[in-house]
PDB file of C-alpha atoms in Angstrom:
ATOM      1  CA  UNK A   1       3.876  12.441   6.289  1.00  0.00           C
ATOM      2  CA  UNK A   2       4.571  12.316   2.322  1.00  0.00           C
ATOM      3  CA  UNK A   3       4.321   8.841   2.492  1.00  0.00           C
ATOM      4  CA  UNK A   4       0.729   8.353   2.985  1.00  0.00           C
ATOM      5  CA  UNK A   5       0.395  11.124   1.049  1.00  0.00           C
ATOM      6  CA  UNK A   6      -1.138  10.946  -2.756  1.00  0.00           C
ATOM      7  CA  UNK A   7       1.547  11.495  -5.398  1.00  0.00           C
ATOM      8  CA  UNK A   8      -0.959  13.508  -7.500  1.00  0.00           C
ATOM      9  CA  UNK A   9      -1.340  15.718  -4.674  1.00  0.00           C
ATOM     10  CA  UNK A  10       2.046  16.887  -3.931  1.00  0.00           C
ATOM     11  CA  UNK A  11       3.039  17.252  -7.782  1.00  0.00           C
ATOM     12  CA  UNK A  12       0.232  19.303  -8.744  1.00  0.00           C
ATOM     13  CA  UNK A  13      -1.568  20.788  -5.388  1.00  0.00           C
ATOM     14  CA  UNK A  14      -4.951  19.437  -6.354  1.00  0.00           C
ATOM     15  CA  UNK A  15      -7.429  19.364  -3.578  1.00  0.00           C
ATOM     16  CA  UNK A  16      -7.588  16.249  -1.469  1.00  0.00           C
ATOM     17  CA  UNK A  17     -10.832  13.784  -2.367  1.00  0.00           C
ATOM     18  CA  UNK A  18     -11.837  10.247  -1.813  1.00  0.00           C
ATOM     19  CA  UNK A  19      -9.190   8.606  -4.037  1.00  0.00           C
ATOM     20  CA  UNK A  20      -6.228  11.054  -2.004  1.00  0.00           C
ATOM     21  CA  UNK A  21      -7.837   8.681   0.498  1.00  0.00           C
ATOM     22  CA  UNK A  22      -7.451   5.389  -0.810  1.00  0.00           C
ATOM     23  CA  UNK A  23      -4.292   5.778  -2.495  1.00  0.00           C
ATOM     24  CA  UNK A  24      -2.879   6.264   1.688  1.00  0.00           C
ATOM     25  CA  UNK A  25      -5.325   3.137   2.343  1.00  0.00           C
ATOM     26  CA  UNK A  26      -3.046   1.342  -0.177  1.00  0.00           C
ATOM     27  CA  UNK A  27       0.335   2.614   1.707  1.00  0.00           C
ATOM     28  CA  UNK A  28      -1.635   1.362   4.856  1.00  0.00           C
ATOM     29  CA  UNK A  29      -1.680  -2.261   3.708  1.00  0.00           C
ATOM     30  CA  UNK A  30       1.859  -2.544   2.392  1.00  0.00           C
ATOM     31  CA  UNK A  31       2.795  -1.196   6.072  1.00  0.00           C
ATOM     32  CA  UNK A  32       0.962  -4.296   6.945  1.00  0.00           C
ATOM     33  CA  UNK A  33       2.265  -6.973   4.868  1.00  0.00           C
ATOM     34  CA  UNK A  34       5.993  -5.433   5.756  1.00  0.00           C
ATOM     35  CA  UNK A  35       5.789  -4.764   9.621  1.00  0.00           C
ATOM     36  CA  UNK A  36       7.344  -1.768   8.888  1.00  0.00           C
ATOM     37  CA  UNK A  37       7.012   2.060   8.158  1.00  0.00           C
ATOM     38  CA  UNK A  38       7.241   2.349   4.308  1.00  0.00           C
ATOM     39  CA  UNK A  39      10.681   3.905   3.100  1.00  0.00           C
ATOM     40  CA  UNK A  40      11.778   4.251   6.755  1.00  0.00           C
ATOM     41  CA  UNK A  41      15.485   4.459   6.111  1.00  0.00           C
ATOM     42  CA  UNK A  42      15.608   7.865   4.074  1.00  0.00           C
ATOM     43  CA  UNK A  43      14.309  11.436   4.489  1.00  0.00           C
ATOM     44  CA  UNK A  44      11.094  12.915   3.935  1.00  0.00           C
ATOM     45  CA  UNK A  45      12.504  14.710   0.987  1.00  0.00           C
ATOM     46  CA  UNK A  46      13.932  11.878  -0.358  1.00  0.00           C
ATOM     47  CA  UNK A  47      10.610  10.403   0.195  1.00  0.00           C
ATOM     48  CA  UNK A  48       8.593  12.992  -1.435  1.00  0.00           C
ATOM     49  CA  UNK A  49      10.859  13.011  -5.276  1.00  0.00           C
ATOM     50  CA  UNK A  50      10.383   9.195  -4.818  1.00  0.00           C
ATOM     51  CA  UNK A  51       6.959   8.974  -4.438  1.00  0.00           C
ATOM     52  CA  UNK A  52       6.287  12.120  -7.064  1.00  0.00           C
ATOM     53  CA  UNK A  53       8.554  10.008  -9.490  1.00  0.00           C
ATOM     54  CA  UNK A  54       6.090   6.958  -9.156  1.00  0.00           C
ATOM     55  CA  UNK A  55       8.581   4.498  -6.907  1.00  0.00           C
ATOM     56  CA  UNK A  56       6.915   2.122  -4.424  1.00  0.00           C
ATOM     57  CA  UNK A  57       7.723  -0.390  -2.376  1.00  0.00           C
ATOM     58  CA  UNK A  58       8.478  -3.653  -3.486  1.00  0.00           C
ATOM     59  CA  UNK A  59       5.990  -6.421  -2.258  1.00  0.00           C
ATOM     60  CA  UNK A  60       7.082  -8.136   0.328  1.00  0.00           C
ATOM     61  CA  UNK A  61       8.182 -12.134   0.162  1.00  0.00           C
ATOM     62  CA  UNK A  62       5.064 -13.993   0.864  1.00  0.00           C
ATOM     63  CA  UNK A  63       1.991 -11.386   0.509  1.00  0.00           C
ATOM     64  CA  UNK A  64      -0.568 -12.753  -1.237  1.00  0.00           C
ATOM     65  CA  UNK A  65      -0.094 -11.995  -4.382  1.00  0.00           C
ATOM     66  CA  UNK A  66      -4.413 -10.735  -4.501  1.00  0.00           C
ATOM     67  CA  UNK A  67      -3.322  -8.716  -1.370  1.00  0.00           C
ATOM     68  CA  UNK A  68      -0.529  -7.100  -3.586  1.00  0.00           C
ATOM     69  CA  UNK A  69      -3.178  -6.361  -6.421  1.00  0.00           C
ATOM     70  CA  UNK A  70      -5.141  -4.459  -4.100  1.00  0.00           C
ATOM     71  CA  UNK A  71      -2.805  -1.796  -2.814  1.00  0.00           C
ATOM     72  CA  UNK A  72      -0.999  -2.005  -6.272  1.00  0.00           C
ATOM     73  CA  UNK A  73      -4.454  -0.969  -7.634  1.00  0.00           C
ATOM     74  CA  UNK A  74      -4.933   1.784  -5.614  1.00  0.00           C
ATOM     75  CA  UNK A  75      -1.648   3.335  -6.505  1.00  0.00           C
ATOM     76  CA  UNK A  76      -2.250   4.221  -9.932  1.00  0.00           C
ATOM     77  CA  UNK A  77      -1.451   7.612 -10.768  1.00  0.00           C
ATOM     78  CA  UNK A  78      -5.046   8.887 -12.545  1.00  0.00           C
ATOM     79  CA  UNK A  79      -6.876   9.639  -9.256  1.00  0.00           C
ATOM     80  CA  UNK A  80     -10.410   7.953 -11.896  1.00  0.00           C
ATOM     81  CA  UNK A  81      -8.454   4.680 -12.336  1.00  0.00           C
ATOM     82  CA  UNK A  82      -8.302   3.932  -8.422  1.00  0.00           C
ATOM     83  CA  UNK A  83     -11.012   1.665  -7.207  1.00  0.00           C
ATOM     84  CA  UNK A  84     -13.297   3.013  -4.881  1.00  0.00           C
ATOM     85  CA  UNK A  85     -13.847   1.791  -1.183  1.00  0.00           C
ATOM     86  CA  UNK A  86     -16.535  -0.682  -2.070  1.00  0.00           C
ATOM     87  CA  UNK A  87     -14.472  -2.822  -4.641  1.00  0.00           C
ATOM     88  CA  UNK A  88     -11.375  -2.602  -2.408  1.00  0.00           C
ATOM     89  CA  UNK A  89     -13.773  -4.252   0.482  1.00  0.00           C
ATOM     90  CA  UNK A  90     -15.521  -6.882  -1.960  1.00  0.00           C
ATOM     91  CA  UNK A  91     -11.755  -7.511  -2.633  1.00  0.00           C
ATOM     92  CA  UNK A  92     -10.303  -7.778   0.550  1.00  0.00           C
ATOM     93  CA  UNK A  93     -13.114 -10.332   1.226  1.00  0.00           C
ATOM     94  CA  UNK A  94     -12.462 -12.468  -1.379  1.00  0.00           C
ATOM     95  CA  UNK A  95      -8.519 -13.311  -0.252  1.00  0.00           C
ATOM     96  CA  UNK A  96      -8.142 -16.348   0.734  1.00  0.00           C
ATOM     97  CA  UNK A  97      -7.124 -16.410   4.095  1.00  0.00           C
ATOM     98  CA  UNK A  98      -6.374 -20.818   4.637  1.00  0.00           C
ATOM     99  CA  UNK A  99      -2.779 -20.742   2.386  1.00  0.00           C
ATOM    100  CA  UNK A 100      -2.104 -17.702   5.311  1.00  0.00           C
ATOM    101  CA  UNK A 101      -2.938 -19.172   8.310  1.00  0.00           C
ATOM    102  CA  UNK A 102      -1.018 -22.642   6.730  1.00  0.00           C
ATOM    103  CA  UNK A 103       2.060 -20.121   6.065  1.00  0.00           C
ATOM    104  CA  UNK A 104       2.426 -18.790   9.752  1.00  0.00           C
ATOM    105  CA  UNK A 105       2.228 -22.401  10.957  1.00  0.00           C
ATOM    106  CA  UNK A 106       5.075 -22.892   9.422  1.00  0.00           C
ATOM    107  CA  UNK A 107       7.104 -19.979  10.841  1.00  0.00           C
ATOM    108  CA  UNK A 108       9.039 -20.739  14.301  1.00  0.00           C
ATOM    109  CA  UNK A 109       9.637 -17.123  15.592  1.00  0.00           C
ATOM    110  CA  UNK A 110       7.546 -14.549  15.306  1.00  0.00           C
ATOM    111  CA  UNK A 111       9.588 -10.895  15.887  1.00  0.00           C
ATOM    112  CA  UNK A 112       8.231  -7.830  16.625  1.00  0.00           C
ATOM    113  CA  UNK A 113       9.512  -4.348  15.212  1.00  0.00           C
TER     114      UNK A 113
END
């Protein structure tokens, strides 16, 4: 699925490493803060010049904005400017999870995709 799939790798072919890895991890948690699959409404070739070309999805309304840093972080094109595993946990860790919880008291319906 190009969408997981690092940019780097399908423009140039290089072989798959750690940071082919997180840059999918990063795809994993917009998919999270969306509910949905990431560019669901086009094709995979569509996808693919897209993602080569350096779009991403937009954040989504109401995503912690340190949440957004994260997988905005891992994104970057230069596979050595991606943070590695270990700051994306001590990251993740450090979100502050109360103005969430506050957030989804305040939302009536909850709908499932």
């Amino acid at each position: 699925m190009f969408v997981y799939t690092d940019p780097e790798y399908l423009k140039n072919g290089y072989k798959r490493e750690k940071a082919s890895d997180i840059y999918s991890l990063g795809v994993l948690f917009w998919e999270l803060s969306s509910g949905r699959f990431p560019f669901y409404n086009i094709t995979s070739l569509e996808i693919m010049k897209k993602v080569t070309s350096g779009e991403r999805e937009k954040p989504i309304k109401g995503t912690p904005l340190s949440f957004v840093n994260i997988y905005s972080c891992v994104w970057k094109h230069n596979p050595t400017h991606k943070p590695d595993i270990e700051i994306i946990c001590n990251s993740l860790e450090k979100i502050d999870l109360e103005n969430i919880y506050n957030s989804l008291e305040n939302i009536e319906e909850f709908r499932i995709i």
